């Protein structure tokens, strides 16, 4: 029990070190095994929850979302699934393009990078309750800082764990985008086919049950 | 057992005799309005039909109904097929019908050739209250006929002025006159704008800017085509106005049914620019899912305007700020439905709408909800805040979906500096701009009340910072 608490403390301190020193932080994560998968998973979940939280609790003035038809689970998935999609598609491209990062590396790196997004999301949500319409640009600025920081972390992280140059990294990111589109296409195809199969089976079941 | 059967049978009979008992729930089904998110929500009508003027109401033949004007306690209806103007009084009783034009001595007017002068396929009419004159757009004869407002004798004829420029034909279709006696009329599919004539009948100018939509694809083709190709391409003309009306302040409201136009409803300032106020949840464009074609607009003396849509047969009521008050009427085959609506006019607090195909005019009166909702708009326009809030509350009692009323009450409380109540009502009405104003006021009050607390917090933070720095440097030394 004691040792796991110490582990957690070390992992969190490493996380905050990484936020400000991404190259060193991600290097240590990869080569000195300082990354913590459980913490990464926790961050991913917190990211989903924070997107639900910000939809629900953004102040009335800035909340354009029709709260009467809010679906928490849907919002959670809409936030988490793109991240998972990015991880999967990036892993599938980089493993073909001489990237040296493992799936676990990419997963931990991406989830750690979500931290500024979460922090600024929560901050803007709380702040939006105490400011007026004219002060709205503050919120926008905060959001942009979070997004830029996130992009910076992901970019540095990819360079470090795959041991890429900058130009190579950009190329891989473009290929990742294509891979993501292909994955979405396959998923849709799978679900459409399954729908047909299930429809066929249910028709047969009905037919049989009507006969006897 | 037999007794029980009797009771059941009588119950069935009672229900059959009074179908209203079972059907009442469905009577407001086709009435709706839009909420903040553009979703349809149920609403009750602000107006209901009380009377229908049709062929049975008059002793002359009736073939069409193309335009309506009202004023001086009378309704003027234009029949372009029979070339007649039919006049009704405020009890909807037939007064007279004008076809042949007569002079002051009640003699039929003859032209130079000795022919009788008569209306020829007129399409528009306007009652000019200030001079007690009736202006008829005599489209077929390419002239404007001015009649006396009392005994309908011919005052003057306005034909095409010599100084008129441009390619627009002098075929006035819909006509209005402003307080300076200037005449404005539209020519159907005239792309140069509304024609403005001086009081004397001389040409003044073309008026009103109607911008076509910019199509990126067209722009691309125009960009790459050669100079020889360009003249052969189809020209893009400015969309034409098809109807117009004028408000208390002399601003001209115009509509267009051209789908290529950027806007459909216009409030034109003297320079001819569109200055329509659109402060509502959505733009002033009628329905959100259907593209409407507004055939006529009518505005009353407190800025509430009614747009008559030909596609759906609906009448949209907007207040001065461009906020949607109510939607009523429809195209259909039931009694009171439209087939081909053509014109609308305010008749005091009533609305008169004509239908070309059905050859009738419907007279609408306000319902209790309409009286409250429009009364609130009137009081707000006239600066009577308290009465406006009272009427808004009355409107809410009748229709809790009427979001404008929440905003109206909120504005009243905001003016009283009652920020908490104002915020409550603005939140219900989903008005972020005014909510923000009210919240600003309440936040200022909070800061004033807790100034000591805030100052203490700031001082503590600053003190802590200074102390930690001090300790840090002492340790270092």
XYZ file of C-alpha atoms in Angstrom:
689
model
C 0.000 0.000 0.000
C 2.705 2.385 0.992
C 4.798 1.675 -2.070
C 1.874 2.262 -4.464
C 1.233 5.657 -2.849
C 4.888 6.540 -3.340
C 4.596 5.383 -6.947
C 1.602 7.649 -7.464
C 3.403 10.597 -5.909
C 6.404 10.010 -8.177
C 4.173 9.628 -11.228
C 2.327 12.887 -10.509
C 5.540 14.801 -9.926
C 6.896 13.353 -13.177
C 3.682 14.422 -14.935
C 4.076 18.033 -13.833
C 7.759 17.960 -14.719
C 6.766 16.748 -18.204
C 4.252 19.564 -18.684
C 7.032 22.135 -18.470
C 9.906 20.055 -19.876
C 8.249 17.848 -22.501
C 11.401 16.580 -24.213
C 13.124 15.527 -20.982
C 9.914 14.300 -19.426
C 8.873 12.100 -22.327
C 12.435 10.832 -22.714
C 12.436 9.672 -19.107
C 8.995 8.186 -19.580
C 10.186 6.107 -22.496
C 13.700 5.112 -21.549
C 13.609 5.161 -17.728
C 10.078 3.710 -17.470
C 8.767 6.635 -15.455
C 5.352 6.655 -17.151
C 2.365 5.377 -15.235
C -0.352 3.666 -17.261
C -2.949 3.858 -14.519
C -2.410 7.596 -14.151
C -2.712 7.993 -17.943
C -5.997 6.085 -17.986
C -7.218 8.181 -15.077
C -6.333 11.400 -16.980
C -8.225 10.186 -20.034
C -11.295 9.530 -17.901
C -10.945 12.913 -16.204
C -10.741 14.527 -19.637
C -14.087 12.945 -20.590
C -15.652 13.984 -17.299
C -14.307 17.533 -17.646
C -15.969 17.887 -21.028
C -19.291 16.836 -19.456
C -18.609 19.166 -16.539
C -17.903 22.157 -18.766
C -21.052 21.543 -20.823
C -23.179 21.370 -17.707
C -21.615 24.095 -15.590
C -20.464 26.758 -18.052
C -22.178 29.979 -16.963
C -25.540 30.834 -18.529
C -24.106 33.708 -20.578
C -21.616 31.529 -22.421
C -23.513 28.255 -22.509
C -24.974 27.750 -25.971
C -25.675 24.065 -25.363
C -29.346 23.016 -25.024
C -29.012 21.570 -21.516
C -32.494 20.038 -21.598
C -31.260 17.487 -24.113
C -27.819 16.830 -22.666
C -26.534 13.226 -22.716
C -23.589 12.826 -20.369
C -22.479 9.453 -21.707
C -22.587 10.705 -25.280
C -20.539 13.794 -24.381
C -18.030 11.655 -22.494
C -17.574 9.340 -25.472
C -17.418 12.248 -27.912
C -14.465 13.591 -25.937
C -12.648 10.314 -25.260
C -13.119 8.441 -28.546
C -11.211 10.949 -30.753
C -8.252 10.636 -28.394
C -8.399 6.836 -28.609
C -8.749 7.086 -32.377
C -5.653 9.288 -32.536
C -3.668 6.850 -30.402
C -4.682 3.831 -32.483
C -4.134 5.456 -35.856
C -0.833 6.989 -34.789
C 0.399 3.641 -33.507
C -0.635 1.887 -36.718
C 1.172 4.430 -38.911
C 4.321 4.888 -36.845
C 4.888 1.155 -36.497
C 5.064 1.107 -40.309
C 7.166 4.279 -40.530
C 10.101 3.327 -38.301
C 8.702 4.967 -35.199
C 10.266 3.442 -32.114
C 7.418 4.254 -29.707
C 5.311 1.378 -28.413
C 1.529 1.513 -28.082
C 1.923 2.045 -24.353
C 4.304 4.975 -24.955
C 1.890 6.700 -27.316
C -1.003 6.111 -24.918
C 0.778 7.517 -21.874
C 2.226 10.449 -23.835
C -1.149 11.492 -25.300
C -2.994 11.175 -22.011
C -0.337 13.161 -20.128
C -0.629 15.866 -22.803
C -4.349 16.175 -22.053
C -3.551 17.695 -18.649
C -3.410 21.374 -19.796
C -6.681 20.863 -21.706
C -8.338 19.546 -18.543
C -6.931 22.319 -16.353
C -7.929 25.148 -18.689
C -11.314 23.555 -19.385
C -12.153 23.482 -15.700
C -10.752 26.976 -15.163
C -12.763 28.528 -17.997
C -15.882 26.717 -16.847
C -15.555 28.119 -13.335
C -14.547 31.552 -14.612
C -17.465 31.740 -17.066
C -19.828 31.856 -14.089
C -18.471 35.136 -12.788
C -17.823 37.179 -15.923
C -20.080 39.118 -18.310
C -20.455 39.000 -22.072
C -17.966 41.820 -22.706
C -15.248 39.897 -20.863
C -15.762 36.837 -23.073
C -12.388 37.186 -24.899
C -10.678 36.160 -21.632
C -12.380 32.769 -21.904
C -11.405 32.392 -25.546
C -7.805 33.260 -24.709
C -7.737 30.679 -21.895
C -9.138 28.020 -24.194
C -6.550 28.790 -26.865
C -3.711 28.599 -24.333
C -4.919 25.145 -23.288
C -5.217 23.891 -26.867
C -1.840 25.301 -27.929
C -0.114 23.795 -24.910
C -1.747 20.446 -25.663
C -0.610 20.564 -29.308
C 2.920 21.508 -28.255
C 3.106 18.606 -25.792
C 1.800 16.081 -28.311
C 4.208 17.283 -30.965
C 7.249 17.159 -28.657
C 6.104 13.834 -27.254
C 5.779 12.261 -30.720
C 9.234 13.525 -31.724
C 10.752 12.088 -28.556
C 9.133 8.674 -28.297
C 9.391 7.869 -32.011
C 12.846 9.475 -32.320
C 11.633 11.530 -35.305
C 12.854 14.753 -36.841
C 10.358 17.609 -37.081
C 9.654 17.190 -40.813
C 9.311 13.430 -40.436
C 6.919 13.993 -37.535
C 4.688 16.334 -39.576
C 4.582 13.784 -42.410
C 3.616 11.043 -39.959
C 0.862 13.245 -38.520
C -0.615 13.712 -42.014
C -0.531 9.964 -42.588
C -2.127 9.512 -39.146
C -5.009 11.698 -40.316
C -5.524 9.485 -43.359
C -5.337 6.386 -41.174
C -7.927 7.858 -38.825
C -10.304 8.431 -41.741
C -9.796 4.856 -42.914
C -10.473 3.538 -39.397
C -13.711 5.571 -39.195
C -14.736 4.194 -42.586
C -14.065 0.622 -41.490
C -15.979 1.100 -38.242
C -18.991 2.479 -40.106
C -18.756 -0.366 -42.612
C -18.612 -2.918 -39.809
C -21.652 -1.497 -38.059
C -23.654 -1.278 -41.278
C -22.853 -4.895 -42.114
C -23.664 -6.048 -38.591
C -26.977 -4.206 -38.788
C -27.806 -6.107 -41.980
C -26.758 -9.440 -40.475
C -28.758 -8.865 -37.294
C -31.731 -7.735 -39.369
C -31.468 -10.922 -41.430
C -31.262 -13.137 -38.338
C -34.197 -11.415 -36.662
C -36.299 -11.819 -39.827
C -35.503 -15.552 -39.897
C -36.376 -15.834 -36.194
C -39.711 -14.124 -36.779
C -40.392 -16.330 -39.775
C -39.636 -19.510 -37.861
C -41.615 -18.450 -34.810
C -44.639 -17.686 -37.007
C -44.470 -21.156 -38.605
C -44.535 -23.141 -35.384
C -77.495 -4.841 -17.123
C -79.979 -2.992 -19.271
C -79.607 0.138 -17.184
C -75.854 -0.026 -17.597
C -76.275 -0.296 -21.386
C -78.541 2.763 -21.356
C -75.974 4.823 -19.512
C -73.229 3.826 -21.930
C -75.418 4.573 -24.932
C -76.335 8.032 -23.651
C -72.687 8.757 -22.935
C -71.770 7.826 -26.501
C -74.558 10.043 -27.813
C -73.426 12.964 -25.682
C -69.882 12.597 -26.984
C -71.170 12.427 -30.553
C -73.246 15.581 -30.138
C -70.396 17.534 -28.585
C -67.324 16.537 -30.566
C -65.545 19.458 -28.933
C -65.149 17.485 -25.725
C -62.860 14.966 -27.372
C -61.321 17.079 -30.125
C -60.354 20.106 -28.056
C -56.866 18.839 -27.362
C -56.033 18.972 -31.061
C -57.233 22.460 -31.875
C -53.895 24.210 -31.502
C -51.772 21.577 -33.171
C -50.595 23.616 -36.102
C -49.642 26.625 -34.012
C -46.026 26.849 -33.079
C -43.201 29.229 -32.530
C -39.432 28.885 -32.314
C -37.388 28.803 -29.140
C -33.812 29.931 -28.590
C -32.363 26.781 -30.155
C -34.594 27.017 -33.217
C -36.818 24.146 -32.140
C -40.542 24.260 -32.725
C -42.522 24.711 -29.548
C -46.257 24.939 -29.185
C -47.953 28.269 -29.029
C -51.451 29.698 -29.149
C -52.559 31.996 -31.980
C -52.554 35.734 -31.380
C -55.266 36.266 -33.991
C -58.335 34.356 -35.058
C -60.602 34.776 -38.044
C -63.869 36.526 -37.194
C -65.268 37.347 -40.620
C -64.862 36.467 -44.285
C -65.560 38.926 -47.079
C -66.366 37.059 -50.306
C -68.658 37.292 -53.296
C -71.769 36.934 -51.114
C -70.853 40.140 -49.302
C -71.148 42.315 -52.413
C -73.469 42.914 -55.330
C -70.829 42.974 -58.083
C -68.944 40.167 -59.751
C -65.709 39.086 -58.094
C -62.896 37.265 -59.882
C -59.810 37.871 -57.812
C -58.413 39.562 -54.717
C -54.988 41.020 -55.224
C -54.372 43.670 -52.629
C -55.919 45.191 -49.568
C -55.582 48.577 -47.941
C -57.394 49.889 -44.901
C -57.896 53.276 -43.368
C -60.518 55.832 -42.495
C -62.747 53.033 -41.197
C -62.884 51.295 -44.566
C -61.330 48.308 -46.272
C -60.311 48.649 -49.919
C -60.012 45.435 -51.913
C -58.555 45.242 -55.407
C -59.921 42.849 -58.020
C -57.554 42.857 -60.980
C -59.630 40.510 -63.138
C -62.827 42.555 -62.933
C -60.744 45.775 -62.719
C -62.567 46.915 -59.633
C -61.878 48.411 -56.261
C -64.446 47.201 -53.728
C -64.959 49.206 -50.552
C -66.258 47.862 -47.237
C -66.962 49.686 -43.993
C -65.882 48.747 -40.491
C -68.862 46.398 -40.061
C -67.721 44.607 -43.253
C -70.715 45.876 -45.179
C -70.404 46.645 -48.855
C -70.117 50.383 -49.508
C -69.315 50.760 -53.172
C -67.315 49.413 -56.065
C -65.234 51.604 -58.366
C -64.542 50.675 -61.970
C -65.463 53.622 -64.174
C -63.868 56.813 -62.912
C -66.137 59.781 -62.240
C -65.378 63.451 -61.773
C -66.594 65.764 -59.004
C -70.009 66.163 -60.653
C -70.458 62.386 -60.719
C -70.006 62.305 -64.528
C -67.924 59.552 -66.094
C -64.539 60.893 -67.117
C -63.772 60.738 -70.846
C -60.318 60.786 -72.399
C -59.255 62.752 -75.526
C -60.621 60.088 -77.828
C -63.955 60.152 -76.071
C -63.613 56.791 -74.381
C -64.687 56.214 -70.816
C -61.790 56.052 -68.388
C -61.898 52.896 -66.294
C -59.531 50.896 -64.106
C -57.534 48.382 -66.137
C -56.220 45.356 -64.261
C -55.099 47.261 -61.152
C -52.886 45.372 -58.705
C -52.375 47.663 -55.739
C -54.152 50.191 -53.559
C -53.136 52.550 -50.769
C -55.188 54.842 -48.554
C -53.323 58.091 -47.899
C -54.737 59.180 -44.568
C -53.166 62.663 -44.474
C -54.743 63.965 -47.685
C -57.753 61.609 -47.601
C -56.828 60.162 -50.985
C -56.891 56.673 -52.450
C -53.988 55.707 -54.689
C -54.600 52.841 -57.097
C -51.758 51.240 -59.019
C -53.556 50.839 -62.353
C -51.098 48.317 -63.711
C -52.780 47.444 -67.024
C -53.086 51.083 -68.081
C -49.581 51.951 -66.834
C -50.712 54.793 -64.599
C -51.551 55.732 -61.042
C -55.130 56.741 -60.282
C -55.741 59.138 -57.385
C -59.279 59.175 -56.010
C -60.894 61.313 -53.360
C -61.205 59.424 -50.085
C -64.796 60.464 -49.402
C -66.837 60.246 -52.607
C -64.303 58.393 -54.786
C -64.190 60.988 -57.598
C -61.085 61.145 -59.764
C -58.568 63.707 -58.517
C -55.751 63.085 -60.946
C -54.026 60.522 -63.124
C -50.259 60.045 -62.965
C -48.732 58.583 -66.096
C -45.095 57.890 -66.931
C -43.114 61.044 -66.190
C -40.939 62.405 -69.021
C -37.831 62.513 -66.848
C -37.965 58.840 -65.853
C -34.676 57.066 -66.539
C -33.675 53.425 -66.603
C -35.230 50.415 -68.284
C -37.961 49.758 -65.709
C -41.432 49.890 -67.247
C -44.010 52.221 -65.719
C -46.274 49.393 -64.558
C -46.948 50.159 -60.884
C -47.979 47.009 -59.024
C -47.978 47.868 -55.317
C -48.021 51.439 -54.128
C -47.559 53.539 -50.985
C -47.458 57.268 -50.214
C -45.434 58.769 -47.376
C -46.207 61.781 -45.170
C -44.374 64.125 -47.548
C -46.799 62.973 -50.301
C -44.015 61.186 -52.149
C -45.216 58.155 -54.061
C -43.347 54.852 -53.989
C -44.267 51.852 -56.076
C -42.771 48.529 -57.082
C -42.794 47.078 -60.572
C -42.873 43.286 -60.573
C -39.445 41.982 -61.627
C -38.049 45.499 -61.902
C -34.461 45.080 -60.866
C -33.621 48.773 -60.481
C -35.429 49.099 -57.163
C -38.499 50.853 -55.824
C -39.609 53.800 -57.992
C -39.936 57.068 -56.110
C -42.074 59.882 -57.569
C -42.422 63.434 -56.324
C -45.783 64.793 -55.234
C -46.284 66.369 -58.656
C -45.774 63.025 -60.354
C -42.276 63.673 -61.660
C -39.625 60.991 -61.341
C -37.360 61.291 -58.320
C -35.133 58.212 -58.145
C -34.839 54.457 -57.837
C -34.716 53.480 -54.226
C -33.533 50.560 -52.140
C -30.561 48.227 -52.385
C -31.282 44.543 -52.807
C -28.113 42.506 -52.959
C -27.988 39.160 -54.724
C -26.315 36.257 -52.955
C -22.667 35.775 -53.835
C -22.059 32.336 -55.245
C -18.449 31.133 -55.013
C -18.935 28.879 -58.036
C -20.199 31.761 -60.213
C -17.321 33.870 -58.996
C -14.889 31.142 -60.029
C -16.326 30.822 -63.548
C -16.430 34.600 -64.025
C -12.824 34.770 -62.880
C -11.503 32.239 -65.383
C -13.683 33.151 -68.387
C -12.245 35.240 -71.201
C -13.445 38.685 -72.260
C -15.265 37.151 -75.237
C -17.106 34.705 -73.023
C -18.230 37.210 -70.411
C -20.933 39.055 -72.423
C -22.501 35.730 -73.392
C -22.968 34.580 -69.803
C -26.296 34.967 -68.024
C -26.416 38.284 -66.208
C -27.091 38.461 -62.485
C -29.694 41.124 -61.805
C -30.468 42.635 -58.428
C -33.474 40.777 -56.989
C -36.733 42.686 -57.407
C -38.936 43.882 -54.564
C -42.481 42.599 -54.781
C -44.340 44.522 -52.089
C -43.924 47.370 -49.678
C -45.384 49.205 -46.694
C -44.426 52.232 -44.617
C -44.119 52.663 -40.847
C -44.801 55.569 -38.485
C -41.295 56.997 -38.829
C -41.356 57.006 -42.630
C -39.166 53.938 -43.079
C -40.238 51.739 -45.967
C -40.643 48.029 -45.355
C -40.254 45.890 -48.452
C -40.304 42.185 -49.223
C -38.841 40.096 -51.981
C -39.680 36.574 -53.108
C -36.568 36.226 -55.218
C -34.617 33.289 -53.816
C -31.362 34.830 -55.039
C -31.692 37.736 -52.590
C -29.579 37.934 -49.427
C -32.428 39.277 -47.296
C -36.137 38.736 -47.684
C -37.472 41.544 -45.529
C -36.205 45.105 -45.681
C -36.567 48.223 -43.610
C -35.087 50.862 -45.871
C -33.644 54.087 -44.529
C -33.781 57.251 -46.699
C -30.465 56.225 -48.233
C -32.018 52.956 -49.368
C -30.043 50.657 -47.051
C -31.585 47.799 -45.091
C -31.745 48.755 -41.410
C -34.144 46.058 -40.255
C -33.655 45.285 -36.570
C -32.997 41.592 -35.998
C -32.575 41.254 -32.242
C -34.610 38.063 -31.946
C -33.385 34.504 -31.517
C -33.299 34.043 -35.277
C -33.149 36.305 -38.310
C -36.391 37.755 -39.663
C -36.956 34.982 -42.195
C -40.142 33.225 -41.110
C -39.749 29.478 -40.887
C -36.417 27.831 -40.199
C -37.032 24.599 -42.104
C -38.998 25.891 -45.103
C -37.908 28.734 -47.321
C -40.754 31.222 -47.268
C -41.778 33.649 -49.979
C -43.217 36.749 -48.385
C -45.862 38.214 -50.614
C -46.866 41.183 -48.472
C -45.953 43.059 -45.308
C -48.132 45.242 -43.087
C -46.875 47.385 -40.222
C -48.877 49.074 -37.494
C -48.214 52.219 -35.497
C -46.180 50.517 -32.782
C -43.813 48.702 -35.065
C -45.412 45.248 -35.100
C -45.334 43.917 -38.628
C -47.083 40.970 -40.216
C -45.427 39.030 -43.015
C -47.697 37.006 -45.259
C -46.046 33.910 -46.694
C -47.281 32.450 -49.965
C -45.543 29.058 -49.640
C -47.123 27.992 -46.361
C -49.977 30.502 -46.067
C -48.723 31.564 -42.670
C -48.732 35.006 -41.154
C -45.655 35.835 -39.093
C -45.889 38.612 -36.526
C -42.675 40.357 -35.565
C -42.211 43.214 -33.130
C -40.121 46.327 -33.717
C -36.923 44.572 -32.621
C -37.456 41.738 -35.080
C -38.499 39.250 -32.392
C -41.023 36.642 -33.490
C -44.304 37.165 -31.632
C -46.606 34.652 -33.253
C -47.337 32.482 -36.262
C -50.860 31.725 -37.447
C -52.814 30.761 -40.571
C -51.997 28.045 -43.097
C -52.499 26.847 -46.636
C -55.099 24.117 -46.887
C -58.593 23.076 -47.811
C -60.411 23.788 -44.562
C -62.641 26.768 -43.961
C -60.402 29.732 -43.179
C -57.317 28.323 -44.874
C -55.445 30.032 -47.681
C -54.905 28.752 -51.192
C -52.963 31.592 -52.722
C -52.572 34.478 -50.251
C -51.976 37.843 -51.885
C -52.150 40.788 -49.514
C -52.367 41.847 -45.884
C -53.159 45.100 -44.093
C -53.766 46.339 -40.570
C -57.294 47.597 -39.994
C -56.953 49.264 -36.611
C -56.154 46.366 -34.283
C -57.474 43.854 -36.786
C -55.702 42.226 -39.686
C -57.200 41.764 -43.138
C -55.629 39.188 -45.451
C -56.766 38.418 -49.001
C -56.612 35.262 -51.030
C -56.341 35.504 -54.807
C -57.611 32.025 -55.633
C -60.396 31.753 -53.074
C -61.491 35.328 -53.873
C -62.011 36.271 -50.290
C -60.622 38.422 -47.528
C -60.266 37.129 -43.984
C -60.654 39.525 -41.103
C -58.669 38.541 -38.022
C -59.196 39.808 -34.500
C -56.860 39.446 -31.555
C -57.377 36.609 -29.130
C -56.902 37.247 -25.401
C -53.338 36.088 -25.772
C -52.868 38.378 -28.781
C -54.202 41.350 -26.831
C -51.728 40.693 -24.038
C -48.742 39.966 -26.298
C -49.288 42.843 -28.710
C -50.334 45.134 -25.875
C -47.008 44.439 -24.194
C -45.211 45.258 -27.454
C -47.215 48.489 -27.781
C -46.536 49.626 -24.220
C -42.855 48.780 -24.564
C -42.650 50.748 -27.826
C -44.310 53.733 -26.142
C -42.072 53.534 -23.072
C -44.782 52.412 -20.639
C -42.582 49.815 -18.936
C -44.850 48.928 -16.052
C -47.943 48.320 -18.185
C -45.771 46.341 -20.578
C -44.581 44.066 -17.748
C -48.159 43.599 -16.516
C -49.355 42.612 -19.994
C -46.375 40.306 -20.419
C -47.360 38.523 -17.212
C -50.900 38.198 -18.549
C -49.523 36.746 -21.800
C -47.470 34.231 -19.800
C -50.522 33.155 -17.836
C -52.121 32.250 -21.159
C -49.032 30.824 -22.868
C -45.978 29.895 -20.832
C -44.054 29.169 -24.049
C -44.101 32.856 -25.012
C -40.429 33.594 -24.361
C -40.628 37.257 -25.378
C -42.754 37.951 -22.313
C -40.029 36.675 -19.975
C -37.583 39.052 -21.632
C -40.133 41.889 -21.414
C -40.597 41.357 -17.665
C -36.832 41.068 -17.261
C -36.307 44.419 -18.981
C -38.787 46.025 -16.601
C -36.946 44.677 -13.553
C -33.613 45.689 -15.060
C -34.891 49.238 -15.392
C -35.899 49.123 -11.723
C -32.338 47.963 -10.861
C -33.885 44.773 -9.463
C -31.050 42.642 -10.813
C -31.965 39.332 -9.178
C -35.471 39.288 -10.664
C -34.167 40.564 -13.995
C -31.623 37.734 -14.158
C -34.308 35.192 -13.293
C -36.537 36.334 -16.159
C -33.759 36.817 -18.713
C -32.616 33.284 -17.976
C -36.130 31.983 -18.618
C -36.272 34.006 -21.836
C -32.763 32.913 -22.869
C -31.585 36.459 -23.489
C -27.838 36.351 -22.913
C -27.127 39.999 -23.743
C -29.580 41.417 -21.234
C -28.760 38.714 -18.689
C -25.156 39.818 -18.949
C -26.188 43.433 -18.246
C -28.256 42.415 -15.238
C -25.468 40.174 -13.967
C -22.999 43.026 -14.344
C -25.215 45.162 -12.102
C -25.599 42.444 -9.508
C -21.872 41.707 -9.553
C -21.058 45.377 -8.980
C -23.394 45.371 -5.976
C -21.709 42.248 -4.624
C -18.262 43.805 -4.997
C -19.452 46.947 -3.177
C -20.954 44.911 -0.347
C -17.903 42.700 0.121
C -15.232 45.273 -0.588
C -13.596 44.770 2.803
C -13.403 41.021 2.302
C -11.915 41.326 -1.191
C -9.366 43.896 -0.040
C -8.358 41.676 2.900
C -7.881 38.707 0.579
C -5.713 40.720 -1.806
C -3.644 42.156 1.072
C -3.164 38.684 2.579
C -1.951 37.308 -0.744
C 0.427 40.213 -1.269
C 1.666 39.961 2.335
C 2.227 36.226 2.009
C 4.169 36.720 -1.191
C 6.394 39.391 0.331
C 6.969 37.295 3.464
C 7.939 34.164 1.500
C 10.352 36.141 -0.646
C 11.837 37.673 2.481
C 12.331 34.252 4.084
C 13.797 32.816 0.877
C 16.411 35.510 0.576
C 17.302 35.392 4.288
C 17.840 31.632 4.029
C 20.035 32.131 0.989
C 22.225 34.611 2.844
